[in-house]
Tab-separated table of C-alpha atoms and ligand atoms in Angstrom:
chain	number	residue	atom	x	y	z
A	14	MET	CA	0.000	0.000	0.000
A	15	PRO	CA	1.694	3.225	-1.096
A	16	LYS	CA	2.145	5.922	1.491
A	17	LYS	CA	0.250	9.188	1.368
A	18	ARG	CA	2.303	11.786	-0.380
A	19	THR	CA	1.733	15.333	-1.433
A	20	PHE	CA	2.664	16.652	-4.805
A	21	ALA	CA	2.456	20.320	-5.466
A	22	ASN	CA	2.077	19.746	-9.180
A	23	SER	CA	-0.581	17.078	-9.214
A	24	ASP	CA	-3.537	17.376	-11.507
A	25	THR	CA	-6.026	19.442	-9.557
A	26	ASP	CA	-4.553	21.927	-7.142
A	27	SER	CA	-1.201	22.599	-5.639
A	28	SER	CA	-1.681	21.029	-2.214
A	29	TYR	CA	-3.556	17.978	-3.400
A	30	THR	CA	-2.834	14.848	-1.415
A	31	THR	CA	-2.461	11.750	-3.505
A	32	LEU	CA	-1.940	8.088	-2.897
A	33	LEU	CA	0.187	7.793	-5.966
A	34	GLU	CA	3.927	7.322	-6.070
A	35	PRO	CA	6.021	9.577	-8.314
A	36	GLN	CA	6.291	8.457	-11.929
A	37	ILE	CA	9.683	10.018	-12.498
A	38	SER	CA	12.692	10.485	-10.252
A	39	ILE	CA	15.197	13.105	-11.335
A	40	ILE	CA	18.544	12.112	-9.831
A	41	ALA	CA	21.403	14.542	-9.282
A	42	PRO	CA	24.565	13.877	-7.241
A	43	LEU	CA	26.119	16.898	-5.564
A	44	TYR	CA	29.601	17.437	-4.229
A	45	ASN	CA	30.403	20.946	-3.028
A	46	GLU	CA	27.846	22.569	-5.328
A	47	THR	CA	26.837	25.563	-3.188
A	48	GLU	CA	27.361	28.015	-6.070
A	49	SER	CA	25.164	26.220	-8.567
A	50	PHE	CA	22.573	24.948	-6.067
A	51	PRO	CA	20.056	27.829	-6.292
A	52	TYR	CA	20.098	27.625	-10.112
A	53	LEU	CA	19.636	23.882	-9.981
A	54	ILE	CA	16.589	24.175	-7.728
A	55	SER	CA	14.954	26.916	-9.788
A	56	ARG	CA	15.513	25.038	-13.065
A	57	LEU	CA	14.166	21.807	-11.529
A	58	ASN	CA	11.146	23.604	-10.084
A	59	ALA	CA	10.389	25.090	-13.479
A	60	VAL	CA	10.628	21.660	-15.101
A	61	MET	CA	8.294	20.147	-12.508
A	62	GLU	CA	5.787	22.964	-12.791
A	63	LYS	CA	5.562	22.629	-16.560
A	64	SER	CA	5.377	18.867	-16.620
A	65	PRO	CA	2.122	16.944	-16.264
A	66	LEU	CA	4.092	14.078	-14.717
A	67	ARG	CA	4.421	13.394	-11.006
A	68	ILE	CA	8.091	14.001	-10.345
A	69	GLU	CA	10.332	13.619	-7.337
A	70	VAL	CA	13.868	14.980	-7.235
A	71	VAL	CA	16.474	12.775	-5.597
A	72	LEU	CA	19.539	14.760	-4.558
A	73	ILE	CA	22.564	12.973	-3.188
A	74	ASP	CA	25.074	14.746	-1.012
A	75	ASP	CA	28.383	13.032	-1.676
A	76	GLY	CA	30.013	14.142	1.564
A	77	SER	CA	30.233	17.833	0.622
A	78	ARG	CA	32.485	20.029	2.723
A	79	ASP	CA	30.662	23.266	1.977
A	80	ASN	CA	27.040	24.291	2.560
A	81	THR	CA	25.512	21.921	0.022
A	82	ALA	CA	24.145	19.530	2.644
A	83	LEU	CA	22.576	22.360	4.610
A	84	LEU	CA	20.894	23.788	1.510
A	85	MET	CA	19.636	20.349	0.558
A	86	GLN	CA	18.218	19.855	4.027
A	87	GLN	CA	16.345	23.148	3.827
A	88	VAL	CA	14.765	22.359	0.500
A	89	ALA	CA	13.851	18.793	1.468
A	90	LEU	CA	12.192	19.859	4.715
A	91	THR	CA	10.053	22.492	2.983
A	92	ASP	CA	9.233	20.841	-0.339
A	93	ALA	CA	7.828	17.309	-0.486
A	94	ARG	CA	9.000	16.820	-4.056
A	95	TYR	CA	12.608	16.766	-2.878
A	96	HIS	CA	14.053	13.542	-1.550
A	97	CYS	CA	17.561	13.958	-0.190
A	98	VAL	CA	20.111	11.308	0.631
A	99	PHE	CA	23.297	12.195	2.512
A	100	LEU	CA	26.331	9.913	2.307
A	101	SER	CA	28.692	9.521	5.243
A	102	ARG	CA	31.695	10.815	3.255
A	103	ASN	CA	32.821	11.526	-0.291
A	104	TYR	CA	32.494	8.295	-2.264
A	105	GLY	CA	32.737	9.686	-5.790
A	106	HIS	CA	30.210	10.402	-8.497
A	107	GLN	CA	29.462	6.813	-9.546
A	108	ILE	CA	28.711	5.644	-6.020
A	109	ALA	CA	26.649	8.768	-5.320
A	110	LEU	CA	24.594	7.956	-8.413
A	111	THR	CA	24.236	4.379	-7.224
A	112	ALA	CA	22.837	5.639	-3.921
A	113	GLY	CA	20.427	7.912	-5.791
A	114	ILE	CA	19.202	5.132	-8.075
A	115	ALA	CA	18.649	2.879	-5.039
A	116	ALA	CA	16.684	5.593	-3.223
A	117	ALA	CA	14.539	6.678	-6.184
A	118	ARG	CA	10.860	5.783	-6.066
A	119	GLY	CA	9.863	6.771	-9.599
A	120	SER	CA	7.578	4.019	-10.842
A	121	GLU	CA	8.136	4.642	-14.555
A	122	ALA	CA	11.584	6.061	-15.104
A	123	LEU	CA	14.671	7.635	-13.568
A	124	PHE	CA	16.229	10.713	-15.165
A	125	ILE	CA	19.923	11.012	-14.297
A	126	ILE	CA	21.617	14.412	-14.555
A	127	ASP	CA	24.706	16.191	-13.221
A	128	GLY	CA	24.132	18.591	-10.368
A	129	ASP	CA	26.111	21.379	-12.039
A	130	LEU	CA	23.482	21.857	-14.768
A	131	GLN	CA	25.757	20.676	-17.553
A	132	ASP	CA	22.929	18.338	-18.477
A	133	PRO	CA	19.815	20.451	-19.064
A	134	PRO	CA	16.920	19.048	-16.961
A	135	GLU	CA	14.478	20.516	-19.503
A	136	LEU	CA	15.280	17.588	-21.805
A	137	LEU	CA	13.144	15.352	-19.586
A	138	THR	CA	10.143	15.851	-21.878
A	139	GLU	CA	12.067	14.741	-24.965
A	140	PHE	CA	13.616	11.758	-23.187
A	141	TYR	CA	10.301	10.721	-21.664
A	142	ALA	CA	8.692	10.790	-25.115
A	143	LYS	CA	11.258	8.213	-26.252
A	144	TYR	CA	10.513	6.144	-23.159
A	145	GLN	CA	6.854	6.176	-24.134
A	146	GLU	CA	7.810	4.931	-27.584
A	147	GLY	CA	9.108	1.840	-25.824
A	148	TYR	CA	12.765	2.514	-25.093
A	149	ASP	CA	14.157	1.365	-21.745
A	150	VAL	CA	17.278	3.495	-21.920
A	151	VAL	CA	17.424	6.922	-23.511
A	152	TYR	CA	20.989	8.205	-23.308
A	153	ALA	CA	22.337	11.592	-24.230
A	154	ILE	CA	25.002	11.968	-26.909
A	155	ARG	CA	27.148	15.065	-26.599
A	156	LYS	CA	27.324	16.966	-29.850
A	157	LYS	CA	29.750	19.568	-28.615
A	158	ARG	CA	31.692	19.851	-25.413
A	159	LYS	CA	32.384	23.240	-24.003
A	160	GLU	CA	35.570	22.219	-22.296
A	161	ASN	CA	39.214	22.749	-23.132
A	162	VAL	CA	40.866	21.030	-26.096
A	163	LEU	CA	42.948	18.672	-23.975
A	164	LYS	CA	39.953	17.355	-22.034
A	165	ARG	CA	37.872	17.066	-25.202
A	166	THR	CA	40.560	15.082	-27.023
A	167	ALA	CA	41.104	12.827	-24.021
A	168	TYR	CA	37.367	12.088	-23.785
A	169	ALA	CA	36.987	11.493	-27.531
A	170	GLY	CA	40.023	9.191	-27.556
A	171	PHE	CA	38.851	7.253	-24.525
A	172	TYR	CA	35.330	6.637	-25.835
A	173	ARG	CA	36.663	5.388	-29.159
A	174	PHE	CA	39.217	3.128	-27.467
A	175	MET	CA	36.519	1.812	-25.118
A	176	LYS	CA	34.217	1.046	-28.042
A	177	ALA	CA	36.978	-0.841	-29.810
A	178	ILE	CA	37.890	-3.089	-26.893
A	179	SER	CA	34.669	-3.519	-24.950
A	180	TYR	CA	32.516	-6.647	-25.063
A	181	VAL	CA	29.358	-4.638	-24.553
A	182	ASP	CA	28.192	-2.253	-27.214
A	183	MET	CA	28.849	1.120	-25.620
A	184	PRO	CA	27.661	4.200	-27.468
A	185	LEU	CA	30.197	6.895	-28.314
A	186	ASP	CA	30.256	10.216	-26.459
A	187	SER	CA	27.585	9.329	-23.980
A	188	GLY	CA	27.992	9.658	-20.249
A	189	ASP	CA	25.645	9.004	-17.363
A	190	PHE	CA	23.097	11.609	-18.484
A	191	SER	CA	20.156	9.394	-19.385
A	192	LEU	CA	16.643	8.271	-18.670
A	193	ILE	CA	16.320	4.660	-17.579
A	194	SER	CA	13.140	2.674	-17.067
A	195	ARG	CA	12.139	1.268	-13.697
A	196	ARG	CA	13.121	-2.241	-14.732
A	197	VAL	CA	16.606	-1.108	-15.789
A	198	ALA	CA	16.987	0.657	-12.425
A	199	ASP	CA	15.913	-2.542	-10.671
A	200	VAL	CA	18.624	-4.486	-12.494
A	201	LEU	CA	21.234	-1.827	-11.653
A	202	ASN	CA	20.209	-2.097	-8.004
A	203	GLN	CA	20.920	-5.800	-8.153
A	204	MET	CA	24.368	-5.465	-9.661
A	205	PRO	CA	26.766	-5.713	-6.732
A	206	GLU	CA	29.955	-4.624	-8.479
A	207	GLU	CA	32.230	-2.515	-6.395
A	208	SER	CA	34.083	-0.595	-9.082
A	209	ARG	CA	31.128	0.938	-10.842
A	210	PHE	CA	31.034	2.234	-14.398
A	211	ILE	CA	27.348	2.976	-14.686
A	212	ARG	CA	27.260	3.832	-18.396
A	213	GLY	CA	28.818	0.427	-19.115
A	214	MET	CA	26.468	-1.406	-16.765
A	215	ARG	CA	23.570	0.363	-18.450
A	216	SER	CA	24.702	-0.886	-21.864
A	217	TRP	CA	25.212	-4.386	-20.500
A	218	ILE	CA	21.596	-4.565	-19.304
A	219	GLY	CA	20.302	-4.323	-22.848
A	220	PHE	CA	16.626	-3.867	-23.816
A	221	LYS	CA	15.856	-1.171	-26.364
A	222	GLN	CA	18.280	1.726	-26.048
A	223	ILE	CA	18.461	4.916	-28.029
A	224	GLY	CA	20.667	8.026	-28.123
A	225	VAL	CA	19.469	11.606	-28.253
A	226	GLU	CA	21.871	14.351	-29.289
A	227	TYR	CA	22.312	17.438	-27.143
A	228	GLU	CA	24.745	20.225	-26.589
A	229	ARG	CA	26.493	19.878	-23.273
A	230	ASP	CA	26.411	23.195	-21.486
A	231	ALA	CA	29.375	24.645	-19.694
A	232	ARG	CA	29.406	24.201	-15.927
A	233	LEU	CA	27.137	26.889	-14.500
A	234	ALA	CA	29.112	27.808	-11.403
A	235	GLY	CA	31.913	26.465	-9.254
A	236	GLU	CA	34.824	24.251	-10.213
A	237	PRO	CA	34.684	20.767	-11.763
A	238	LYS	CA	34.710	18.232	-8.944
A	239	TYR	CA	36.258	15.454	-10.987
A	240	SER	CA	40.021	15.546	-10.586
A	241	PHE	CA	42.340	14.039	-13.175
A	242	LYS	CA	42.928	11.093	-10.844
A	243	MET	CA	39.205	10.471	-10.524
A	244	LEU	CA	38.736	10.564	-14.300
A	245	GLN	CA	41.610	8.135	-14.666
A	246	ARG	CA	40.007	5.782	-12.157
A	247	LEU	CA	36.731	5.992	-14.067
A	248	ALA	CA	38.527	5.173	-17.306
A	249	TYR	CA	40.261	2.206	-15.649
A	250	ASN	CA	36.935	0.938	-14.350
A	251	GLY	CA	35.590	1.067	-17.876
A	252	ILE	CA	38.543	-0.746	-19.372
A	253	PHE	CA	39.019	-3.434	-16.752
A	254	ASN	CA	35.352	-4.119	-16.034
A	255	PHE	CA	34.064	-4.186	-19.574
A	256	SER	CA	36.867	-5.651	-21.605
A	257	GLU	CA	38.951	-8.802	-21.734
A	258	TYR	CA	41.492	-6.954	-23.796
A	259	PRO	CA	44.148	-6.298	-21.101
A	260	VAL	CA	44.463	-10.008	-20.341
A	261	LYS	CA	44.280	-11.058	-23.979
A	262	ILE	CA	47.001	-8.625	-24.953
A	263	ILE	CA	49.436	-10.295	-22.548
A	264	THR	CA	48.951	-13.616	-24.292
A	265	ARG	CA	49.314	-11.988	-27.698
A	266	LEU	CA	52.482	-10.199	-26.630
A	267	GLY	CA	53.840	-13.495	-25.356
A	268	MET	CA	53.160	-15.186	-28.682
A	269	LEU	CA	54.646	-12.300	-30.612
A	270	THR	CA	57.783	-12.504	-28.479
A	271	ILE	CA	58.161	-16.202	-29.133
A	272	GLY	CA	57.714	-15.548	-32.848
A	273	VAL	CA	60.437	-12.892	-32.885
A	274	ALA	CA	62.756	-15.139	-30.870
A	275	MET	CA	62.263	-18.018	-33.320
A	276	ILE	CA	63.141	-15.824	-36.303
A	277	TYR	CA	66.241	-14.658	-34.490
A	278	LEU	CA	67.208	-18.239	-33.680
A	279	ILE	CA	66.838	-19.346	-37.288
A	280	GLN	CA	68.869	-16.378	-38.479
A	281	THR	CA	71.619	-17.221	-35.997
A	282	LEU	CA	71.698	-20.880	-37.006
A	283	ILE	CA	71.971	-19.969	-40.698
A	284	LYS	CA	74.781	-17.555	-39.931
A	285	ARG	CA	76.596	-20.183	-37.890
A	286	PHE	CA	76.290	-23.183	-40.232
A	287	VAL	CA	76.004	-21.657	-43.690
A	288	TYR	CA	78.281	-18.645	-43.461
A	289	HIS	CA	80.429	-19.910	-40.555
A	290	ASP	CA	79.984	-16.571	-38.949
A	291	VAL	CA	80.189	-16.050	-35.191
A	292	PRO	CA	76.878	-14.668	-33.878
A	293	GLN	CA	77.271	-11.060	-32.838
A	294	GLY	CA	75.249	-8.540	-30.998
A	295	PHE	CA	75.618	-8.216	-27.265
A	296	THR	CA	73.930	-4.816	-27.500
A	297	ALA	CA	70.928	-6.437	-29.144
A	298	LEU	CA	70.881	-9.008	-26.361
A	299	LEU	CA	70.895	-6.369	-23.692
A	300	PHE	CA	68.179	-4.430	-25.487
A	301	VAL	CA	65.930	-7.460	-25.753
A	302	MET	CA	66.482	-8.316	-22.091
A	303	VAL	CA	65.595	-4.857	-20.871
A	304	LEU	CA	62.619	-4.595	-23.220
A	305	PHE	CA	61.088	-7.847	-22.113
A	306	SER	CA	61.709	-7.271	-18.422
A	307	GLY	CA	59.535	-4.211	-18.965
A	308	VAL	CA	56.913	-6.204	-20.811
A	309	GLN	CA	56.867	-8.757	-18.011
A	310	LEU	CA	56.405	-6.072	-15.375
A	311	ILE	CA	53.487	-4.619	-17.327
A	312	ALA	CA	51.987	-8.088	-17.588
A	313	LEU	CA	52.316	-8.532	-13.834
A	314	GLY	CA	50.760	-5.135	-13.262
A	315	LEU	CA	47.795	-6.008	-15.475
A	316	ILE	CA	47.220	-9.242	-13.608
A	317	GLY	CA	47.592	-7.323	-10.352
A	318	GLU	CA	44.857	-4.960	-11.472
A	319	TYR	CA	42.438	-7.882	-11.747
A	320	VAL	CA	43.602	-9.380	-8.457
A	321	LEU	CA	42.948	-6.028	-6.771
A	322	ARG	CA	39.464	-5.908	-8.210
A	323	ILE	CA	38.751	-9.421	-7.011
A	324	PHE	CA	40.188	-8.469	-3.618
A	325	PHE	CA	37.924	-5.450	-3.198
A	326	GLN	CA	34.877	-7.279	-4.476
A	327	ALA	CA	35.564	-10.263	-2.221
A	328	LYS	CA	35.367	-8.073	0.860
A	329	GLY	CA	31.704	-7.601	0.058
A	330	ARG	CA	31.505	-4.238	1.804
A	331	PRO	CA	28.425	-2.111	1.318
A	332	LEU	CA	28.989	0.350	-1.526
A	333	TYR	CA	28.239	3.359	0.673
A	334	VAL	CA	27.008	4.350	4.101
A	335	LEU	CA	24.058	6.684	4.596
A	336	ARG	CA	24.329	9.481	7.103
A	337	ASP	CA	20.840	10.891	6.711
A	338	VAL	CA	17.726	10.687	4.548
A	339	ILE	CA	15.031	13.325	4.243
A	340	LYS	CA	11.937	12.528	2.233
A	341	ASP	CA	8.257	13.492	2.421
A	342	GLN	CA	9.491	16.562	4.299
A	343	GLN	CA	10.655	14.398	7.170
A	344	ARG	CA	13.947	13.101	8.409
A	345	GLN	CA	13.890	9.302	8.065
A	346	PRO	CA	15.585	6.876	10.400
A	347	VAL	CA	18.757	5.569	8.806
A	348	MET	CA	19.296	1.930	9.505
A	349	PRO	CA	22.962	1.172	10.018
A	350	LEU	CA	24.336	-0.521	6.900
A	351	LYS	CA	21.234	-2.567	6.137
A	352	GLN	CA	19.953	0.206	3.907
A	353	ALA	CA	23.334	1.000	2.552
A	354	SER	CA	24.044	-2.373	1.020
A	355	LEU	CA	22.374	-3.435	-2.164
A	356	SER	CA	19.883	-6.158	-1.482
B	29	UDP	N1	30.287	14.717	-8.045
B	29	UDP	C1	30.016	13.896	-6.955
B	29	UDP	N2	31.060	13.369	-6.252
B	29	UDP	C2	32.359	13.578	-6.592
B	29	UDP	C3	32.619	14.380	-7.739
B	29	UDP	C4	31.573	14.923	-8.442
B	29	UDP	O1	28.860	13.681	-6.614
B	29	UDP	O2	33.235	13.077	-5.917
B	29	UDP	C5	29.159	15.326	-8.777
B	29	UDP	C6	29.292	16.819	-9.013
B	29	UDP	O3	28.769	17.562	-7.940
B	29	UDP	C7	28.496	17.013	-10.275
B	29	UDP	C8	28.673	15.692	-11.017
B	29	UDP	O4	29.107	14.743	-10.052
B	29	UDP	O5	27.121	17.176	-10.011
B	29	UDP	C9	29.683	15.790	-12.136
B	29	UDP	O6	30.902	16.283	-11.632
B	29	UDP	P1	31.788	17.335	-12.399
B	29	UDP	O7	30.942	18.431	-12.907
B	29	UDP	O8	32.928	17.694	-11.532
B	29	UDP	O9	32.322	16.431	-13.593
B	29	UDP	P2	32.526	16.842	-15.117
B	29	UDP	O10	31.305	17.560	-15.541
B	29	UDP	O11	33.737	17.686	-15.125
B	29	UDP	O12	32.689	15.524	-15.798
B	30	MG	MG1	30.324	19.012	-14.642
């Protein structure tokens, strides 16, 4: 039996009490977003007021060190459409999203955006229309990035590399900005992987998926919260979790090495027995030794990367810990860990 909830934008009047659950959850993770917060709220409010859909907004505080959590608390305690989840520390964007997807109650679809308004929330209508046509995943494809050349090239290169090596069909130039159906969200909630690459997991789930082109806006206010190290970790998660390539390449390198060695051996034998020449080339020997010590270390490192992943997954820790939840304008009791782990 669904709980009584109020929705300011339900069909009849603004304080109408309904028994219905929200149809759509808009999910936005926030980490130190004080500067852009007021803009985010006013844009989201405008979207909700225009839309005939019942919408809840799920905001996730990813352990912000500024006033973000306080601002979120204020909005959630005064506006029933806002559902706020506070994590115990900074876990990173992908985990914050995971927490948001787990908390969302939208019965039809979840609309995932960035909290810095780089992904325009107004596109909900267009994305939802695609959902109604029968698509389970509607993902955004960036036409143009308004970031510096270096970052743009790195992104473009990474997505193309990922597409070439991945065993799931990942669309080019698409990030987490998407609308996913309830059943896709349910599957995501059941995927226990620790190193999360949500756009890859989303592709893995399948069903009918479609891309919609959009122009990615520049960040509205504040600094990007993704550091180079964090982006690198995200890229690693994509490569190691969605490709067998790193392991396969070790085997291929090994075979190539043996091939080269055989040719060298044959050449040496011919020199020795046909031309009665003494084999030369201590420099070459040294070079080969150093080269392949390097190759072997890389191979070990690649294997280590998988061992590490197995190690972290084997611990079976919850993906995040909740500090606080405010929904339906009330602070909710947070059960220690039980709620935090994926069930
Ligand atoms: N974010 C987060 N936790 C983090 C880093 C970022 O929740 O540790 C949020 C951030 O507040 C923003 C979104 O993730 O809403 C995207 O981050 P950012 O804008 O820094 O990434 P970029 O747009 O540069 O890829
Ligand atoms: Mg951003």
